[in-house]
N, CA, C and O atoms as CSV, one atom per row, in Angstrom:
chain,resi,resn,atom,element,x,y,z
A,1,MET,N,N,-71.010,17.927,-85.276
A,1,MET,CA,C,-69.655,18.760,-85.122
A,1,MET,C,C,-69.315,19.265,-83.369
A,1,MET,O,O,-68.174,19.535,-82.995
A,2,ASN,N,N,-70.138,19.300,-82.751
A,2,ASN,CA,C,-70.119,19.234,-81.396
A,2,ASN,C,C,-69.469,18.166,-80.341
A,2,ASN,O,O,-68.632,18.292,-79.447
A,3,VAL,N,N,-70.075,17.276,-80.741
A,3,VAL,CA,C,-69.916,15.791,-80.241
A,3,VAL,C,C,-68.174,15.393,-80.815
A,3,VAL,O,O,-67.512,14.630,-80.111
A,4,MET,N,N,-67.725,15.815,-81.753
A,4,MET,CA,C,-66.254,15.763,-81.923
A,4,MET,C,C,-65.832,16.821,-81.620
A,4,MET,O,O,-64.754,16.787,-82.214
A,5,THR,N,N,-65.863,17.695,-81.167
A,5,THR,CA,C,-65.216,19.009,-80.431
A,5,THR,C,C,-65.019,18.270,-78.964
A,5,THR,O,O,-63.896,18.222,-78.463
A,6,GLU,N,N,-66.214,17.673,-78.275
A,6,GLU,CA,C,-66.198,17.059,-77.230
A,6,GLU,C,C,-65.069,16.345,-76.853
A,6,GLU,O,O,-64.252,16.421,-75.935
A,7,SER,N,N,-65.328,15.324,-78.232
A,7,SER,CA,C,-64.396,14.523,-77.964
A,7,SER,C,C,-62.839,14.573,-77.931
A,7,SER,O,O,-62.145,13.928,-77.145
A,8,ILE,N,N,-62.401,15.390,-78.849
A,8,ILE,CA,C,-60.881,15.829,-79.078
A,8,ILE,C,C,-60.650,16.769,-77.852
A,8,ILE,O,O,-59.477,17.065,-77.627
A,9,ALA,N,N,-61.687,17.315,-76.967
A,9,ALA,CA,C,-61.111,18.331,-75.800
A,9,ALA,C,C,-60.967,17.206,-74.703
A,9,ALA,O,O,-60.058,17.159,-73.875
A,10,ARG,N,N,-61.998,16.317,-74.826
A,10,ARG,CA,C,-61.709,14.917,-73.518
A,10,ARG,C,C,-60.170,14.666,-73.801
A,10,ARG,O,O,-59.198,14.864,-73.072
A,11,THR,N,N,-60.283,14.016,-75.482
A,11,THR,CA,C,-58.866,13.295,-75.674
A,11,THR,C,C,-57.727,14.051,-75.076
A,11,THR,O,O,-56.873,13.444,-74.430
A,12,GLN,N,N,-57.679,15.052,-75.215
A,12,GLN,CA,C,-56.599,16.302,-74.690
A,12,GLN,C,C,-56.616,16.407,-73.536
A,12,GLN,O,O,-55.516,16.443,-72.985
A,13,VAL,N,N,-57.671,16.487,-72.809
A,13,VAL,CA,C,-57.374,16.667,-71.577
A,13,VAL,C,C,-57.069,15.057,-70.637
A,13,VAL,O,O,-56.827,15.130,-69.432
A,14,THR,N,N,-57.106,14.015,-71.175
A,14,THR,CA,C,-56.602,12.763,-70.770
A,14,THR,C,C,-54.936,12.375,-71.377
A,14,THR,O,O,-54.124,11.519,-71.026
A,15,THR,N,N,-54.904,13.305,-72.298
A,15,THR,CA,C,-53.431,13.475,-72.728
A,15,THR,C,C,-52.541,14.028,-71.589
A,15,THR,O,O,-51.551,13.601,-70.994
A,16,ARG,N,N,-53.223,15.045,-71.533
A,16,ARG,CA,C,-52.507,16.091,-70.075
A,16,ARG,C,C,-52.517,15.478,-68.999
A,16,ARG,O,O,-51.439,15.479,-68.404
A,17,VAL,N,N,-53.234,15.022,-68.593
A,17,VAL,CA,C,-53.626,14.203,-67.180
A,17,VAL,C,C,-52.523,13.161,-66.911
A,17,VAL,O,O,-51.857,13.071,-65.879
A,18,GLY,N,N,-52.435,12.340,-68.084
A,18,GLY,CA,C,-51.309,11.392,-68.224
A,18,GLY,C,C,-49.656,11.891,-68.377
A,18,GLY,O,O,-48.608,11.368,-67.999
A,19,ALA,N,N,-49.900,12.918,-68.978
A,19,ALA,CA,C,-48.352,13.421,-69.053
A,19,ALA,C,C,-48.064,13.950,-67.484
A,19,ALA,O,O,-46.999,13.685,-66.926
A,20,ALA,N,N,-48.817,14.500,-67.024
A,20,ALA,CA,C,-48.579,15.056,-65.746
A,20,ALA,C,C,-48.257,14.174,-64.668
A,20,ALA,O,O,-47.592,14.483,-63.679
A,21,ARG,N,N,-48.865,12.839,-64.961
A,21,ARG,CA,C,-48.642,11.931,-63.925
A,21,ARG,C,C,-47.332,11.047,-64.123
A,21,ARG,O,O,-46.901,10.379,-63.183
A,22,GLU,N,N,-46.673,11.060,-65.437
A,22,GLU,CA,C,-45.415,10.685,-65.898
A,22,GLU,C,C,-44.587,11.451,-65.149
A,22,GLU,O,O,-43.801,10.900,-64.377
A,23,GLN,N,N,-44.640,12.918,-65.272
A,23,GLN,CA,C,-43.740,13.894,-65.104
A,23,GLN,C,C,-43.740,14.141,-63.419
A,23,GLN,O,O,-42.849,14.729,-62.807
A,24,ARG,N,N,-44.901,13.573,-62.859
A,24,ARG,CA,C,-44.400,13.648,-61.065
A,24,ARG,C,C,-43.965,12.086,-61.031
A,24,ARG,O,O,-43.317,11.656,-60.078
A,25,ARG,N,N,-44.241,11.492,-61.807
A,25,ARG,CA,C,-43.223,10.003,-61.101
A,25,ARG,C,C,-42.059,10.042,-61.050
A,25,ARG,O,O,-41.344,9.614,-60.143
A,26,GLY,N,N,-41.650,10.727,-62.329
A,26,GLY,CA,C,-39.921,11.176,-63.006
A,26,GLY,C,C,-39.320,11.829,-61.431
A,26,GLY,O,O,-38.315,11.514,-60.792
A,27,HIS,N,N,-40.560,13.010,-61.096
A,27,HIS,CA,C,-39.606,13.543,-59.817
A,27,HIS,C,C,-39.587,12.902,-58.587
A,27,HIS,O,O,-38.759,13.037,-57.686
A,28,GLN,N,N,-40.772,12.048,-58.634
A,28,GLN,CA,C,-40.725,11.220,-57.622
A,28,GLN,C,C,-39.361,10.038,-57.448
A,28,GLN,O,O,-38.901,9.983,-56.308
A,29,LEU,N,N,-38.865,9.330,-58.254
A,29,LEU,CA,C,-37.976,8.896,-58.497
A,29,LEU,C,C,-36.921,9.622,-58.410
A,29,LEU,O,O,-36.217,9.176,-57.504
A,30,ALA,N,N,-36.402,10.639,-58.968
A,30,ALA,CA,C,-35.241,11.600,-58.723
A,30,ALA,C,C,-35.156,11.747,-57.577
A,30,ALA,O,O,-34.062,11.592,-57.034
A,31,ARG,N,N,-36.507,12.163,-56.707
A,31,ARG,CA,C,-36.096,12.545,-55.246
A,31,ARG,C,C,-35.746,11.243,-54.495
A,31,ARG,O,O,-34.919,11.481,-53.615
A,32,ALA,N,N,-36.119,9.893,-54.557
A,32,ALA,CA,C,-36.147,8.930,-54.047
A,32,ALA,C,C,-34.620,8.160,-54.216
A,32,ALA,O,O,-34.013,7.576,-53.318
A,33,HIS,N,N,-34.274,8.301,-55.348
A,33,HIS,CA,C,-32.633,8.287,-55.905
A,33,HIS,C,C,-31.916,9.189,-55.144
A,33,HIS,O,O,-31.063,8.644,-54.443
A,34,ARG,N,N,-32.004,10.754,-55.022
A,34,ARG,CA,C,-31.269,11.690,-54.126
A,34,ARG,C,C,-31.339,11.329,-52.783
A,34,ARG,O,O,-30.351,11.666,-52.131
A,35,LEU,N,N,-32.283,10.698,-52.133
A,35,LEU,CA,C,-32.412,10.446,-50.764
A,35,LEU,C,C,-31.793,9.079,-50.253
A,35,LEU,O,O,-31.639,8.623,-49.120
A,36,SER,N,N,-31.541,8.668,-51.335
A,36,SER,CA,C,-30.900,6.835,-51.137
A,36,SER,C,C,-29.449,7.322,-51.313
A,36,SER,O,O,-28.723,6.973,-50.382
A,37,ARG,N,N,-28.900,7.983,-52.199
A,37,ARG,CA,C,-27.573,8.456,-52.430
A,37,ARG,C,C,-27.228,9.108,-50.803
A,37,ARG,O,O,-26.233,8.686,-50.214
A,38,ARG,N,N,-27.933,9.930,-50.289
A,38,ARG,CA,C,-27.428,10.940,-49.376
A,38,ARG,C,C,-27.865,9.836,-48.177
A,38,ARG,O,O,-27.121,9.842,-47.196
A,39,ALA,N,N,-28.728,9.114,-48.159
A,39,ALA,CA,C,-28.230,7.868,-46.943
A,39,ALA,C,C,-27.252,7.039,-46.828
A,39,ALA,O,O,-26.781,6.637,-45.764
A,40,GLU,N,N,-26.743,6.610,-48.439
A,40,GLU,CA,C,-25.708,5.816,-48.719
A,40,GLU,C,C,-24.398,6.460,-47.709
A,40,GLU,O,O,-23.881,5.971,-46.706
A,41,LEU,N,N,-24.132,7.684,-48.391
A,41,LEU,CA,C,-23.388,8.741,-47.968
A,41,LEU,C,C,-23.198,8.759,-46.341
A,41,LEU,O,O,-22.172,8.345,-45.801
A,42,ALA,N,N,-24.169,9.220,-45.728
A,42,ALA,CA,C,-24.536,9.338,-44.215
A,42,ALA,C,C,-24.229,7.924,-43.694
A,42,ALA,O,O,-23.514,7.888,-42.692
A,43,ALA,N,N,-24.649,6.754,-44.205
A,43,ALA,CA,C,-24.052,5.204,-43.316
A,43,ALA,C,C,-22.633,5.122,-43.707
A,43,ALA,O,O,-21.971,4.936,-42.686
A,44,ARG,N,N,-21.885,5.184,-44.764
A,44,ARG,CA,C,-20.374,5.144,-45.043
A,44,ARG,C,C,-19.646,6.261,-44.099
A,44,ARG,O,O,-18.534,6.010,-43.637
A,45,ASP,N,N,-20.418,7.725,-43.775
A,45,ASP,CA,C,-19.580,8.360,-42.938
A,45,ASP,C,C,-19.954,8.011,-41.368
A,45,ASP,O,O,-19.131,8.435,-40.557
A,46,ALA,N,N,-21.076,7.302,-40.836
A,46,ALA,CA,C,-21.013,6.823,-39.519
A,46,ALA,C,C,-20.305,5.614,-39.538
A,46,ALA,O,O,-20.090,5.338,-38.357
A,47,ARG,N,N,-19.841,4.771,-40.248
A,47,ARG,CA,C,-19.305,3.724,-40.144
A,47,ARG,C,C,-18.113,4.270,-39.834
A,47,ARG,O,O,-17.469,3.866,-38.866
A,48,THR,N,N,-17.587,5.492,-40.822
A,48,THR,CA,C,-15.867,5.675,-40.914
A,48,THR,C,C,-15.895,6.402,-39.196
A,48,THR,O,O,-15.004,5.986,-38.456
A,49,ALA,N,N,-16.581,7.125,-38.785
A,49,ALA,CA,C,-16.432,7.715,-37.622
A,49,ALA,C,C,-16.664,6.698,-36.408
A,49,ALA,O,O,-16.332,7.069,-35.283
A,50,LEU,N,N,-17.141,5.611,-36.567
A,50,LEU,CA,C,-17.302,4.528,-35.681
A,50,LEU,C,C,-15.965,3.802,-35.739
A,50,LEU,O,O,-15.294,3.568,-34.734
A,51,ALA,N,N,-15.642,3.480,-36.903
A,51,ALA,CA,C,-13.897,2.595,-36.951
A,51,ALA,C,C,-12.710,4.069,-36.492
A,51,ALA,O,O,-11.577,3.680,-36.208
A,52,ARG,N,N,-12.854,5.101,-36.445
A,52,ARG,CA,C,-12.181,5.990,-35.630
A,52,ARG,C,C,-12.327,5.964,-34.502
A,52,ARG,O,O,-11.275,5.845,-33.874
A,53,ALA,N,N,-13.249,6.029,-33.910
A,53,ALA,CA,C,-13.488,5.883,-32.517
A,53,ALA,C,C,-13.550,4.445,-31.714
A,53,ALA,O,O,-14.005,4.254,-30.586
A,54,LEU,N,N,-13.058,3.643,-32.470
A,54,LEU,CA,C,-12.892,2.482,-31.614
A,54,LEU,C,C,-11.335,2.397,-31.720
A,54,LEU,O,O,-10.724,1.512,-31.121
């Protein structure tokens, strides 16, 4: 019985670790998307400012 309990516990830990990795990856992708969008907006604003200055 003890071996079975350890096996179940190990499986649960592995599952939780995997879920945590997926969640972290999702957060990283969302952050990258926000930063990319912000960079695109900054580049557009810079082009507009340059066009007005010329």
